[in-house]
PDB file of C-alpha atoms and ligand atoms in Angstrom:
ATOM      1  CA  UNK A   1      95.349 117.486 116.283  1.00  0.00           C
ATOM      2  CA  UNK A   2      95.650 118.588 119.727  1.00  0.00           C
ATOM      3  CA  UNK A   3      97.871 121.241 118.416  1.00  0.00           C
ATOM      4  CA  UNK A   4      94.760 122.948 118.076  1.00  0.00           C
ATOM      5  CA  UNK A   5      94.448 124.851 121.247  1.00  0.00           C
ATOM      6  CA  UNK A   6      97.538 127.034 119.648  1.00  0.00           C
ATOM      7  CA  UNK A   7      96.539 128.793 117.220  1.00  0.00           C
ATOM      8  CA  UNK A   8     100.211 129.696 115.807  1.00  0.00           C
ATOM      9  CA  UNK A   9     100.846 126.554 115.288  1.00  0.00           C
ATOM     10  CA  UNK A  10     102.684 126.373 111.651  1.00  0.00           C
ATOM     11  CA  UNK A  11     102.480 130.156 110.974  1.00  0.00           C
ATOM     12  CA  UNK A  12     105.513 132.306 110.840  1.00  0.00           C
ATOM     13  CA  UNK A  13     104.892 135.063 112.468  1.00  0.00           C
ATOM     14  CA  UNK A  14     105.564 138.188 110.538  1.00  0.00           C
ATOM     15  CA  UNK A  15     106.199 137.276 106.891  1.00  0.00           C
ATOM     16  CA  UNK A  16     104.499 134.751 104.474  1.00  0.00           C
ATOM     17  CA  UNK A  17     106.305 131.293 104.242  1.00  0.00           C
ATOM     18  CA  UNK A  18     108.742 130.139 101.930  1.00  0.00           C
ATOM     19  CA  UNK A  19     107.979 127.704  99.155  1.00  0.00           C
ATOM     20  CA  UNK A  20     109.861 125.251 101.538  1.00  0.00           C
ATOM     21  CA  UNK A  21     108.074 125.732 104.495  1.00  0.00           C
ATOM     22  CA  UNK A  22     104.738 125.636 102.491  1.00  0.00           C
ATOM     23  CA  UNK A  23     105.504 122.304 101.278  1.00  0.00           C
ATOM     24  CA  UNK A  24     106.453 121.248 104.516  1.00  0.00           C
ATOM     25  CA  UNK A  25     103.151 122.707 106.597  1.00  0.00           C
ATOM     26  CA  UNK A  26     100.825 120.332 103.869  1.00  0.00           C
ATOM     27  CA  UNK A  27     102.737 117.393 104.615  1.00  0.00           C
ATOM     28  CA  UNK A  28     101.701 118.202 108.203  1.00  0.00           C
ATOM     29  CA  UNK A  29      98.089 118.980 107.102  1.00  0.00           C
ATOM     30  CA  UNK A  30      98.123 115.814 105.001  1.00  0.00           C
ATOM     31  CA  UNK A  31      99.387 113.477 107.779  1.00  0.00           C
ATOM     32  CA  UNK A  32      96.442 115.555 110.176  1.00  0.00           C
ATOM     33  CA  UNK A  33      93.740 114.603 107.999  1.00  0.00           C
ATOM     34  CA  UNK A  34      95.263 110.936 108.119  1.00  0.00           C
ATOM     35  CA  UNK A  35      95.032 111.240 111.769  1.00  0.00           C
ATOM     36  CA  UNK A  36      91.536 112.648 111.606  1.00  0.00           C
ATOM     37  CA  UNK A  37      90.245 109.635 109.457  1.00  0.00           C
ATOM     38  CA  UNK A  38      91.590 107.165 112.270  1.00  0.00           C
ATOM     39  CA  UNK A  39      89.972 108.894 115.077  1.00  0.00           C
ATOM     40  CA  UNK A  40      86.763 109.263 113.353  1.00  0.00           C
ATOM     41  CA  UNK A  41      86.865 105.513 112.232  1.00  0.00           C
ATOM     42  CA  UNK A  42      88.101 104.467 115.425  1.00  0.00           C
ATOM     43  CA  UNK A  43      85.152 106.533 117.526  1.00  0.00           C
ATOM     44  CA  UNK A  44      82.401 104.717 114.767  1.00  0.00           C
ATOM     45  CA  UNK A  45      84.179 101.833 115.815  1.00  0.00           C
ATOM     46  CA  UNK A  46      83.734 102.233 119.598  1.00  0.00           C
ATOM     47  CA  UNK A  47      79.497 103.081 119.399  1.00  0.00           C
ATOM     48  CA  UNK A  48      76.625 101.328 119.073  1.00  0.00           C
ATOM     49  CA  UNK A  49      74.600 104.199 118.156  1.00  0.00           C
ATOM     50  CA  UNK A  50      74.513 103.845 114.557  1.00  0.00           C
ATOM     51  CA  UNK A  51      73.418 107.202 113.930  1.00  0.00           C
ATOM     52  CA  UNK A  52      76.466 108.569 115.648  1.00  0.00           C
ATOM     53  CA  UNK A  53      78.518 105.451 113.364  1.00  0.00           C
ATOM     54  CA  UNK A  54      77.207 107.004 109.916  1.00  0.00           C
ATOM     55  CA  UNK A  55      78.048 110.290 110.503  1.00  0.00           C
ATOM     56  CA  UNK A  56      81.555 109.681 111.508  1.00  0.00           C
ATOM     57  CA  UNK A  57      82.033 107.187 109.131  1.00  0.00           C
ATOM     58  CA  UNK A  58      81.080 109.501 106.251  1.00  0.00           C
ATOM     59  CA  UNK A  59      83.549 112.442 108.207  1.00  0.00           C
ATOM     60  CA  UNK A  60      86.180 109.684 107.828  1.00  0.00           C
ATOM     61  CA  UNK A  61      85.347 109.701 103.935  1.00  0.00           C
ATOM     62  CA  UNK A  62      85.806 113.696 103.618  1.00  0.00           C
ATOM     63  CA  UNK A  63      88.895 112.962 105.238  1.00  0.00           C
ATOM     64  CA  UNK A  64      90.131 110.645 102.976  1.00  0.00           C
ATOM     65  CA  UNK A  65      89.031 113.207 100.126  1.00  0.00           C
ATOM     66  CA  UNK A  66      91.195 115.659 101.748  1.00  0.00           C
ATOM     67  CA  UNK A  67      94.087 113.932 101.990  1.00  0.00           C
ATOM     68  CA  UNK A  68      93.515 113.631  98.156  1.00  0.00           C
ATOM     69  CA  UNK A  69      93.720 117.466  97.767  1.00  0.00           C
ATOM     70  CA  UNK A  70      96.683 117.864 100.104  1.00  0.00           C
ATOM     71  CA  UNK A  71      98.263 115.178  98.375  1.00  0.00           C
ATOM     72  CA  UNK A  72      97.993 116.693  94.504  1.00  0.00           C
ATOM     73  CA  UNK A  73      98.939 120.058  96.113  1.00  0.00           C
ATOM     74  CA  UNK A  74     101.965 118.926  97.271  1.00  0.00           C
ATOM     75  CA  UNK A  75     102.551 116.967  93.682  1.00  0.00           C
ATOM     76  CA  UNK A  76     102.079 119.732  92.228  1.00  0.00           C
ATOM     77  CA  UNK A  77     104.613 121.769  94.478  1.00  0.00           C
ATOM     78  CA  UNK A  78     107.118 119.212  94.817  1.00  0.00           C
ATOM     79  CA  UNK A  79     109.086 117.873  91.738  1.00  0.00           C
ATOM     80  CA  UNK A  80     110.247 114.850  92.782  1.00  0.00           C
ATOM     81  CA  UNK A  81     107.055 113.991  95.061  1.00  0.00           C
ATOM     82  CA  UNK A  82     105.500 111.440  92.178  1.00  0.00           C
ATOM     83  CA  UNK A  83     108.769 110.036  91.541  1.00  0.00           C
ATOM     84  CA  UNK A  84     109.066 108.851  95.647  1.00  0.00           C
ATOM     85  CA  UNK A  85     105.385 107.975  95.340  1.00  0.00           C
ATOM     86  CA  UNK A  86     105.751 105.824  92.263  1.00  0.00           C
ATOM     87  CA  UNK A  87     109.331 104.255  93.890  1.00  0.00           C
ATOM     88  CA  UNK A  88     107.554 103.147  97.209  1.00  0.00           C
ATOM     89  CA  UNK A  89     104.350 102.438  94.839  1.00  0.00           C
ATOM     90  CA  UNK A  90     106.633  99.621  92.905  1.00  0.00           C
ATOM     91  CA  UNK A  91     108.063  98.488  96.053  1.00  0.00           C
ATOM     92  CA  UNK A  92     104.947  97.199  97.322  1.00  0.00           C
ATOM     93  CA  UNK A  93     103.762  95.585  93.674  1.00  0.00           C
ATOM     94  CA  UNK A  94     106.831  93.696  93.237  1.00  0.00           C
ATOM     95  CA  UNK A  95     106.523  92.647  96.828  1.00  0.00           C
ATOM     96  CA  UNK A  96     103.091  91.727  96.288  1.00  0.00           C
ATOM     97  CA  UNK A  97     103.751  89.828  92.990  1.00  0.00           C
ATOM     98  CA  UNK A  98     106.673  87.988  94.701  1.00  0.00           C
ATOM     99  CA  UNK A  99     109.310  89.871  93.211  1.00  0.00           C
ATOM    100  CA  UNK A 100     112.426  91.571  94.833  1.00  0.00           C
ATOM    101  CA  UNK A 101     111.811  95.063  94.435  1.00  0.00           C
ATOM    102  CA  UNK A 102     114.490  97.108  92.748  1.00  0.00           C
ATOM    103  CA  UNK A 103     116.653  99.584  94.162  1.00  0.00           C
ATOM    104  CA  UNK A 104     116.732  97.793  97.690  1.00  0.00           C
ATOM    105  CA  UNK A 105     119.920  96.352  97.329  1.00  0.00           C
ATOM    106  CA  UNK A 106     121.377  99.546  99.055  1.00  0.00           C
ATOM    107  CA  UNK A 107     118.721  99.306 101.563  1.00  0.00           C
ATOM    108  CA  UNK A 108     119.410  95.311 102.207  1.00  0.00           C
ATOM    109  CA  UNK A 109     122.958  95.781 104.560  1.00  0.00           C
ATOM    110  CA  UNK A 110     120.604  98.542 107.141  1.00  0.00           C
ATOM    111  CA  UNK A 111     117.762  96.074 106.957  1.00  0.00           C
ATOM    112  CA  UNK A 112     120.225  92.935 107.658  1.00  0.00           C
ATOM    113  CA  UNK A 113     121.944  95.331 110.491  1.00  0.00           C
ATOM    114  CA  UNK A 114     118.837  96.090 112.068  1.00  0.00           C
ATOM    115  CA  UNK A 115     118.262  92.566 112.886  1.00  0.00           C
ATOM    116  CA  UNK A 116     121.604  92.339 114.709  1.00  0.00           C
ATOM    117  CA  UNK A 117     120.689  95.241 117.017  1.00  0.00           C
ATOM    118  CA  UNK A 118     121.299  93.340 120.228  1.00  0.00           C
ATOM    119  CA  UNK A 119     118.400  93.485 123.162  1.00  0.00           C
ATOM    120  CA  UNK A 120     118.394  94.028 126.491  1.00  0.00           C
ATOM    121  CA  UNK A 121     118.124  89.910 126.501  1.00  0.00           C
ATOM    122  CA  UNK A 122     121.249  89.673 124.394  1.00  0.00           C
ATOM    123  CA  UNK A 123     122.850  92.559 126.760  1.00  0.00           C
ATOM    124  CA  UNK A 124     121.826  90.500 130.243  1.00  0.00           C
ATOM    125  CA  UNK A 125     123.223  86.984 128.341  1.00  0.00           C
ATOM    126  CA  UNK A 126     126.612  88.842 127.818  1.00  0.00           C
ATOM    127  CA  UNK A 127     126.610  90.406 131.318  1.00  0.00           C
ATOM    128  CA  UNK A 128     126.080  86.640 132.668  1.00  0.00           C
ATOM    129  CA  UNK A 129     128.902  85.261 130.744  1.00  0.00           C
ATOM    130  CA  UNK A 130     131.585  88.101 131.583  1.00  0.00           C
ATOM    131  CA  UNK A 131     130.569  87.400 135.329  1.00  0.00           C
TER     132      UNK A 131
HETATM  133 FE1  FE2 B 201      89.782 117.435 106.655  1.00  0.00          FE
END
């Protein structure tokens, strides 16, 4: 959003975008109007005047509805955008029904790995023991 003040941000100067770079400007208009929502919600959040709370909080809606539009555009543009959609979508419901959700055994050694990332507590433990 405060990429705003430039107002050739995303355009390519000089010829019309490729299909690619299309695809890729909606993502960044869907993930703006995500952003937008928040700050609306999180100004109505932050006032008392409740006139000032409705209005926002119905701007925050039209957001929302917008990131409905950008998000079927993109579907429609991108092949294997309902496929990701419906893999993370299936991720969370087995999680939620207290399944393990499929396809994560790939994902499990990064996740385990992750874990093991030492700190800068594990880093000052190992300096004290080498001294
Ligand atoms: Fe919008």
């Amino acid at each position: 959003m405060p990429e705003a003040t430039n107002p050739f941000i995303g355009i390519v100067p000089e010829r019309k975008m490729t299909d690619a770079e299309l695809l890729r400007a909606l993502r960044l208009n869907l993930a703006a109007e995500e952003e937008a929502a928040h700050l609306y919600t999180a100004h109505a959040d932050a006032t008392d005047n409740e006139l000032a709370k409705k209005v926002l909080l119905e701007i925050a809606d039209e957001e929302r509805v917008h990131k409905g539009e950008f998000q079927r555009l993109i579907s429609i543009l991108s092949k294997e955008e309902d496929a990701f959609l419906a893999e993370g979508a299936e991720e969370v419901n087995a999680m939620a029904a207290g399944r393990e959700p499929s396809g994560t055994e790939e994902a499990k050694p990064a996740a385990t790995a992750q874990r093991t990332i030492r700190t800068i507590g594990d880093l000052r433990e190992s300096a004290r023991r080498d001294s």
